[in-house]
Coordinates of C-alpha atoms in Angstrom, one line a residue:
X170 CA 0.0 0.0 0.0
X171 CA 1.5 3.2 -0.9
X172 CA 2.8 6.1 2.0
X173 CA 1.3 8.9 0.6
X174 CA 4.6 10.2 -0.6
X175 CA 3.9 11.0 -3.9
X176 CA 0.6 12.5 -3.6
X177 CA 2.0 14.7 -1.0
X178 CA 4.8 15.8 -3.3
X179 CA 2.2 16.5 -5.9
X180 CA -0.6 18.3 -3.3
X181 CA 2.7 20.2 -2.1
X182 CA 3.3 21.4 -5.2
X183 CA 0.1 23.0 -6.6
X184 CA 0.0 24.5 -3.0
X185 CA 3.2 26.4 -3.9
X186 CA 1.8 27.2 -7.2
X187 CA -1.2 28.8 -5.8
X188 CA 0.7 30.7 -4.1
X189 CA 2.7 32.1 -6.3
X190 CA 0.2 33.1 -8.3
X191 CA 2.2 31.6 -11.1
X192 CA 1.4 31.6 -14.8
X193 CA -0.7 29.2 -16.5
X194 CA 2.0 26.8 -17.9
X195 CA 3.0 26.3 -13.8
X196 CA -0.7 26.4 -13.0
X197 CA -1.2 23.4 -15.6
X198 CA 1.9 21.4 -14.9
X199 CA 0.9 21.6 -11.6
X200 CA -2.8 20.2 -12.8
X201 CA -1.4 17.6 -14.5
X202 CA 0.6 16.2 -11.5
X203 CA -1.6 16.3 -9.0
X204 CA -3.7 14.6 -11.3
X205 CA -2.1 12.3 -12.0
X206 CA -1.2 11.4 -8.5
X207 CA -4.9 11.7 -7.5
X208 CA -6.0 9.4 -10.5
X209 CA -2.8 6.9 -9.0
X210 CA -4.5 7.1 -5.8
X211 CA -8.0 6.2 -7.3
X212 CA -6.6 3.1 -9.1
X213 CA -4.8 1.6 -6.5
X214 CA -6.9 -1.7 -5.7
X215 CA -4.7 -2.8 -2.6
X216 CA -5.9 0.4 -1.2
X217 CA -9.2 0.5 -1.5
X218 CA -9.5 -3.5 -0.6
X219 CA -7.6 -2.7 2.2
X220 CA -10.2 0.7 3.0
X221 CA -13.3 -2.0 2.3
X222 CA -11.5 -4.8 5.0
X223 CA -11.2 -2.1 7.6
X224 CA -14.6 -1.3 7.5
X225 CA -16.1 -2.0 10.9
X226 CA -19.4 0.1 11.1
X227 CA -21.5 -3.6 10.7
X228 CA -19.5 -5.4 13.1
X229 CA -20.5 -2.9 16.2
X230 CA -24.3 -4.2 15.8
X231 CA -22.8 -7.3 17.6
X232 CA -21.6 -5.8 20.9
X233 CA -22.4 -5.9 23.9
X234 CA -23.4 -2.9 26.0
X235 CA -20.1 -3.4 28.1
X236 CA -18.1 -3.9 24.6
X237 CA -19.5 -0.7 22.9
X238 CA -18.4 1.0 26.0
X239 CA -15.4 0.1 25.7
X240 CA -14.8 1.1 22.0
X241 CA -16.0 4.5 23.2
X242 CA -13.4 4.7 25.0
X243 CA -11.1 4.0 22.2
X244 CA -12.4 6.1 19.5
X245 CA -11.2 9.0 22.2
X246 CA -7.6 8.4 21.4
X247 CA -5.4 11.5 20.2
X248 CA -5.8 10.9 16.4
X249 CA -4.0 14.1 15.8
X250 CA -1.4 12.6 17.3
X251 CA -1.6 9.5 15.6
X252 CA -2.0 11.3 12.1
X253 CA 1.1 13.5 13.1
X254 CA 3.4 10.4 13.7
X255 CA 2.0 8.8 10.9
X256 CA 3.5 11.4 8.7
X257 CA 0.6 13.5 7.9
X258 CA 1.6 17.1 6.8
X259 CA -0.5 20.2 7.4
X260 CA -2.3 23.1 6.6
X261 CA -5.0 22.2 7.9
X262 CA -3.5 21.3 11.3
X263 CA -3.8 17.6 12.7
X264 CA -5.8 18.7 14.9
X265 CA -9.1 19.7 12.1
X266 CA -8.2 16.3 10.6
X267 CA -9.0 14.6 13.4
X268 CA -12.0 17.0 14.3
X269 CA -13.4 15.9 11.1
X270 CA -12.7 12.8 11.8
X271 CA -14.6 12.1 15.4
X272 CA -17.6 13.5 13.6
X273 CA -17.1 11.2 10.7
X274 CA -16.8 8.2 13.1
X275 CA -19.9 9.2 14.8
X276 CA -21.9 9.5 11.5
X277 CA -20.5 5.6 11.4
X278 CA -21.8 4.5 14.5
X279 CA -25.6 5.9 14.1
X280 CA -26.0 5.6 10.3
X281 CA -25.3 1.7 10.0
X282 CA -24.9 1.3 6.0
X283 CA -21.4 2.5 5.2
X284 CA -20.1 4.9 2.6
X285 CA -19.9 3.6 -1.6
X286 CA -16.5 2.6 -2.1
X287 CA -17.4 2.7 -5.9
X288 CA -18.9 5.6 -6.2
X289 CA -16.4 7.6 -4.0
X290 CA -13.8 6.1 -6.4
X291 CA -15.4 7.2 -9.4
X292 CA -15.9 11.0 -8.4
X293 CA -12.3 11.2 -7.7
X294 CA -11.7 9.7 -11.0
X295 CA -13.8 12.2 -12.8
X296 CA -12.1 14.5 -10.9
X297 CA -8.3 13.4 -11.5
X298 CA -9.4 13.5 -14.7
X299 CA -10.5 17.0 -15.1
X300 CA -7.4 18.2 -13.8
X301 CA -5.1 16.0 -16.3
X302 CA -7.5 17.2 -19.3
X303 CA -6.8 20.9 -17.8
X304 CA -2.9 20.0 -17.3
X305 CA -2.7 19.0 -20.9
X306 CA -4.1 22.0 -22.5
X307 CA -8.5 21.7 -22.2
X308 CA -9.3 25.4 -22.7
X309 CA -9.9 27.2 -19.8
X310 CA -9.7 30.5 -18.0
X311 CA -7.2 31.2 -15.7
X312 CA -9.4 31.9 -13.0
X313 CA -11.4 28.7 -13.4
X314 CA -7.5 26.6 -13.6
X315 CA -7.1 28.0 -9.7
X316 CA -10.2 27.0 -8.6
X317 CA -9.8 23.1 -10.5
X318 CA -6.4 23.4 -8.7
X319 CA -7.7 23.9 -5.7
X320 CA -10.4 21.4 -5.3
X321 CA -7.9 18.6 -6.4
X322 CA -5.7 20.5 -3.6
X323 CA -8.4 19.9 -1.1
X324 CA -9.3 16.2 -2.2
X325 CA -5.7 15.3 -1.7
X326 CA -5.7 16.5 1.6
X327 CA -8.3 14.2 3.1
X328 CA -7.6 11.4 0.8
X329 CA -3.5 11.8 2.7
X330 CA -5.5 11.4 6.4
X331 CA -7.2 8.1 4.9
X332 CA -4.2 6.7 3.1
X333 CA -2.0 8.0 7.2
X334 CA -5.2 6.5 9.1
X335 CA -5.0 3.1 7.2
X336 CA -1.2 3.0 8.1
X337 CA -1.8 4.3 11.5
X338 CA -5.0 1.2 12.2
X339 CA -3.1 -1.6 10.1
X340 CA -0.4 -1.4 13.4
X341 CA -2.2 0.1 16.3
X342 CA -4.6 -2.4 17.1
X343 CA -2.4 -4.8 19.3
X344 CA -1.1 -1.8 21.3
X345 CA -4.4 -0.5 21.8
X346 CA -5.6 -3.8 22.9
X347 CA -2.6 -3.8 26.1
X348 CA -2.7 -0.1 26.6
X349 CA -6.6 0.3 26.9
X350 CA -6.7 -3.0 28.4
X351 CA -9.5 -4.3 25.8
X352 CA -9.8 -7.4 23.6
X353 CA -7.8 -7.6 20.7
X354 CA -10.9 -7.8 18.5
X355 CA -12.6 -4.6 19.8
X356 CA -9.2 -2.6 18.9
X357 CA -9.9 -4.3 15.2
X358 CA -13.2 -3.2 15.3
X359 CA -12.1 0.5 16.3
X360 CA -9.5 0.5 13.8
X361 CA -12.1 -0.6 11.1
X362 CA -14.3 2.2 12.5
X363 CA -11.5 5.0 12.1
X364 CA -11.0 3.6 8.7
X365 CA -14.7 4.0 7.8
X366 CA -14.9 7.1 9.2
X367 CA -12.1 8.6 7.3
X368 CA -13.2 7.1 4.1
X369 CA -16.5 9.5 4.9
X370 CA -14.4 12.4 5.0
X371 CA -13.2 12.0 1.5
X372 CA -17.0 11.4 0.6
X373 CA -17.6 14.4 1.8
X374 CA -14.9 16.6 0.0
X375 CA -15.6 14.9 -3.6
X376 CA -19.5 15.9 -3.0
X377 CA -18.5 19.4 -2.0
X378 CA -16.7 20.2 -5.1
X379 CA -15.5 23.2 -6.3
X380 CA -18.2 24.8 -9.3
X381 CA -16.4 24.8 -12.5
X382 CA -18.8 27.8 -13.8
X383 CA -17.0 30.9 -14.3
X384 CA -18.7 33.6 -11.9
X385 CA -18.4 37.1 -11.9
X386 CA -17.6 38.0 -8.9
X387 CA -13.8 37.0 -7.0
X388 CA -15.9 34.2 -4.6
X389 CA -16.2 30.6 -5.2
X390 CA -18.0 28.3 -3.0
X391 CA -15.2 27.6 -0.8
X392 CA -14.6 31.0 -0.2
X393 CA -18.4 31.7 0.5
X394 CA -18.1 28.3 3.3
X395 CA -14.5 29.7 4.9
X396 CA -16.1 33.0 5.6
X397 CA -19.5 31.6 6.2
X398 CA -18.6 28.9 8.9
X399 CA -16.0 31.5 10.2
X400 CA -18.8 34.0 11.2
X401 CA -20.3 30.9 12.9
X402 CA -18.0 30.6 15.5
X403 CA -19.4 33.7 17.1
X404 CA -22.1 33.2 19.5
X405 CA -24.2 35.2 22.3
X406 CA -22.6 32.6 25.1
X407 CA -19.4 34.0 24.9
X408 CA -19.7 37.4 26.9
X409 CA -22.0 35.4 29.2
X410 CA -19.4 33.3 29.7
X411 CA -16.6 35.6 30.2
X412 CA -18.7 37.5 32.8
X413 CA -19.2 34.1 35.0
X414 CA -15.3 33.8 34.7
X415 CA -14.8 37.0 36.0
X416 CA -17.3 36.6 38.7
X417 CA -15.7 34.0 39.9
X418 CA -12.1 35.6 40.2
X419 CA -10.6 34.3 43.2
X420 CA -12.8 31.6 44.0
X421 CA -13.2 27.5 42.9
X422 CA -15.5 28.0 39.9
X423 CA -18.1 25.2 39.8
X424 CA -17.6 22.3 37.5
X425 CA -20.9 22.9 35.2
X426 CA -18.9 26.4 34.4
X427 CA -16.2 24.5 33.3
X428 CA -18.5 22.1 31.4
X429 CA -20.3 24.6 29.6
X430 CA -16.9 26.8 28.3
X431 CA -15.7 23.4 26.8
X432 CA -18.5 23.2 25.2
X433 CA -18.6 26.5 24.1
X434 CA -14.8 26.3 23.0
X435 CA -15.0 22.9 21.4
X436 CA -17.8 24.5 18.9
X437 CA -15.9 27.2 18.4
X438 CA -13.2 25.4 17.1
X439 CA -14.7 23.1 15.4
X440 CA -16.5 26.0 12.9
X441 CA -13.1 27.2 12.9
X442 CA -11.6 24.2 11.3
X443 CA -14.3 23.6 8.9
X444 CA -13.4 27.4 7.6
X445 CA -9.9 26.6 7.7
X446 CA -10.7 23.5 5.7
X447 CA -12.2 25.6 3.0
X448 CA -9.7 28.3 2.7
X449 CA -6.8 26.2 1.6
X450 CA -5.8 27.0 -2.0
X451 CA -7.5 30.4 -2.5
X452 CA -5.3 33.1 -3.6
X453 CA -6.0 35.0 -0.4
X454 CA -5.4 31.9 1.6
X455 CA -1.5 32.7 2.0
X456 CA -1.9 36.5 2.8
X457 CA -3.3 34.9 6.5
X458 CA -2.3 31.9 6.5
X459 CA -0.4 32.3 10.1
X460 CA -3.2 34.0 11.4
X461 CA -4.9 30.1 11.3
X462 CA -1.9 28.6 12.9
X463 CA -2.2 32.0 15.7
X464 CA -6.2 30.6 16.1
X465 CA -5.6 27.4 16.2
X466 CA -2.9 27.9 19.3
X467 CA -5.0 29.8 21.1
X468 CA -7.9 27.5 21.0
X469 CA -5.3 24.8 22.1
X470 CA -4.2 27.4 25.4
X471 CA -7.5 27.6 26.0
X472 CA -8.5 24.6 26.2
X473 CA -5.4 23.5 28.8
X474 CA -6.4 26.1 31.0
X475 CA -10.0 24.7 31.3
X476 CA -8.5 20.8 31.6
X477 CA -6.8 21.1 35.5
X478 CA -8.1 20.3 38.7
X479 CA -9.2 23.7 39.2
X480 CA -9.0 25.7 36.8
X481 CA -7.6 29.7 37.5
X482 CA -10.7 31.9 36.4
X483 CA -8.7 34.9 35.6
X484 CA -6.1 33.0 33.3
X485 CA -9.1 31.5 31.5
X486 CA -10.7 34.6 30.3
X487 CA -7.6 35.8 29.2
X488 CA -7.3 33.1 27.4
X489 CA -10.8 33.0 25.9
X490 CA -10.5 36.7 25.1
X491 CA -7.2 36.1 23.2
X492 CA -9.1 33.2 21.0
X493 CA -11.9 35.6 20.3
X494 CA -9.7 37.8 19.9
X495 CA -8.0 36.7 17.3
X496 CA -11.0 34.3 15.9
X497 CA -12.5 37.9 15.3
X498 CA -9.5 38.9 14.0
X499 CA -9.7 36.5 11.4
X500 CA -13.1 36.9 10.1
X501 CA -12.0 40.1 9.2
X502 CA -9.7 39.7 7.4
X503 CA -10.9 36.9 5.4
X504 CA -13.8 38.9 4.2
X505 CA -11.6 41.8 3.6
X506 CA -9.6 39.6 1.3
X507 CA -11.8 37.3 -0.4
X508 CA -14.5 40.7 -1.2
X509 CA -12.1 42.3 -2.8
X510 CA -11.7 43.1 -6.1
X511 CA -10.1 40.0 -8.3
X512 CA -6.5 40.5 -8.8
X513 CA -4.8 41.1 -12.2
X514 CA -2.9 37.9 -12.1
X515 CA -6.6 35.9 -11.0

């Protein structure tokens, strides 16, 4: 089963292509390769066999109570942690993947019928495809080149957190067995679900394509969803919040305090992911680009401040005012970016 290696090259470089803005014999050349990459990917039969074994959403209807508590408790693990050492490579960080990925398991364990291996195969066909035809010389605008680019950019992004999960699940199951202290066939069963559930995510990026009509203004759809779910992040609870923390300044704040801030931070986050998701690849992707890394650290303070014993209220709403702070911040500026007027070299 391939590493991932060459589709990583390839992703890598029609990133650095997008960014700089280059002309359309780079822009095609870098079509062509990712293309190609993505259309090796799509062919691969060991990979998708191996993808179809790991599949473990039918097996859980066979658990006991005690058993699917257990794999609970497994599907918890640090998968960004796991993708990391696995070799996966950001943007997005490790951390989205594997945001994406808990819901993706979820969707596993309540839906019961699993994802269409065939028919996820052939939309990333059709869409390797496209991006070879484009690569070759197809006729096309340059603005409509970027956006192919970036939707094969985006595909090749999940399909490196399957191709880094399947490595990760085909060797984790017997240590997960002795550290979790759980039978050997629940970790297989876990490690089939993670499969499953990544396979979902890639579902879900081939169905949300990028529009190949030209438009007239300087948004596509995946600007419209980065700027979009970014302005979702905000939310009434916050200053409600924040004035409960600073209430309790100098006192034990009460555990459903602490409860309701995680959950406030974790949706937070998780909108902030999905925008970061959709922003890789457009042209004003790199002007901000470290302001996503900057978000993404502060939601990661934040969340260690809220995780001890007892948690200092005046160090969390610094904290939480920093990741608004800068989650504001970043709103901003995407809509100042992607609103403005289309570039001469778009």
């Amino acid at each position: 089963m391939p590493d991932g290696g060459i589709l990583q090259e390839s992703r890598d470089r029609a990133l650095a292509a997008l960014q700089r803005g280059s002309e359309m014999r780079q822009l095609r050349d870098a079509a062509l390769d990712l293309g190609r990459a993505l259309c090796a990917t799509a062919d691969d039969n060991d990979l998708w066999a191996r993808i179809h074994r790991e599949t473990g959403a039918f097996r859980t209807a066979q658990l006991t109570a005690e058993q699917s508590h257990q794999l609970d408790g497994v599907l918890r693990l640090d998968w960004a942690r796991l993708l990391n050492e696995a070799g996966y490579v950001p943007p997005p960080a490790a951390e989205s993947q594997a945001n994406a990925l808990q819901i993706a398991l979820s969707e596993v364990l309540t839906d019961g019928p699993g994802a269409d291996i065939d028919a996820t195969r052939e939309r990333l066909r059709a869409l390797c495809k496209r991006l070879v035809e484009l690569g070759e010389g197809r006729p096309v605008s340059r603005r409509e080149l970027r956006r192919q680019l970036r939707s094969g950019v985006r595909t090749a992004g999940k399909l490196l957190v399957l191709v880094s999960v399947i490595a990760v699940t085909g060797i984790a199951a017997a240590p997960l067995a002795a550290t979790l202290g759980v039978p050997l066939l629940l970790a297989h069963v876990a490690a089939g679900l993670v499969a499953e559930g990544a396979r979902r995510m890639v579902e879900r990026d081939l169905d949300r394509g990028i529009d190949p009509r030209e438009v007239d203004h300087y948004f596509d759809p995946a600007d419209i969803e980065a700027l979009e779910t970014a302005y979702s992040t905000r939310t009434f609870a916050f200053e409600q919040l924040v004035e409960e923390w600073r209430a309790r300044i100098g006192t034990t704040p009460p555990d459903r305090l602490t409860a309701e801030t995680l959950e406030y931070l974790d949706a937070a986050t998780k909108a902030f992911y999905r925008s970061w998701d959709a922003a890789i690849g457009a042209a004003w992707y790199f002007d901000i680009e470290e302001l996503f890394y900057e978000v993404n650290d502060r939601a990661q303070r934040a969340r260690q401040q809220l995780r001890g014993e007892a948690p200092d209220p005046e160090l969390v709403v610094d904290a939480l005012e920093r990741f608004n702070g800068l989650a504001s911040r970043l709103r901003d500026s995407i809509e100042d970016l992607a609103r403005a007027p289309a570039r001469d070299d778009e």
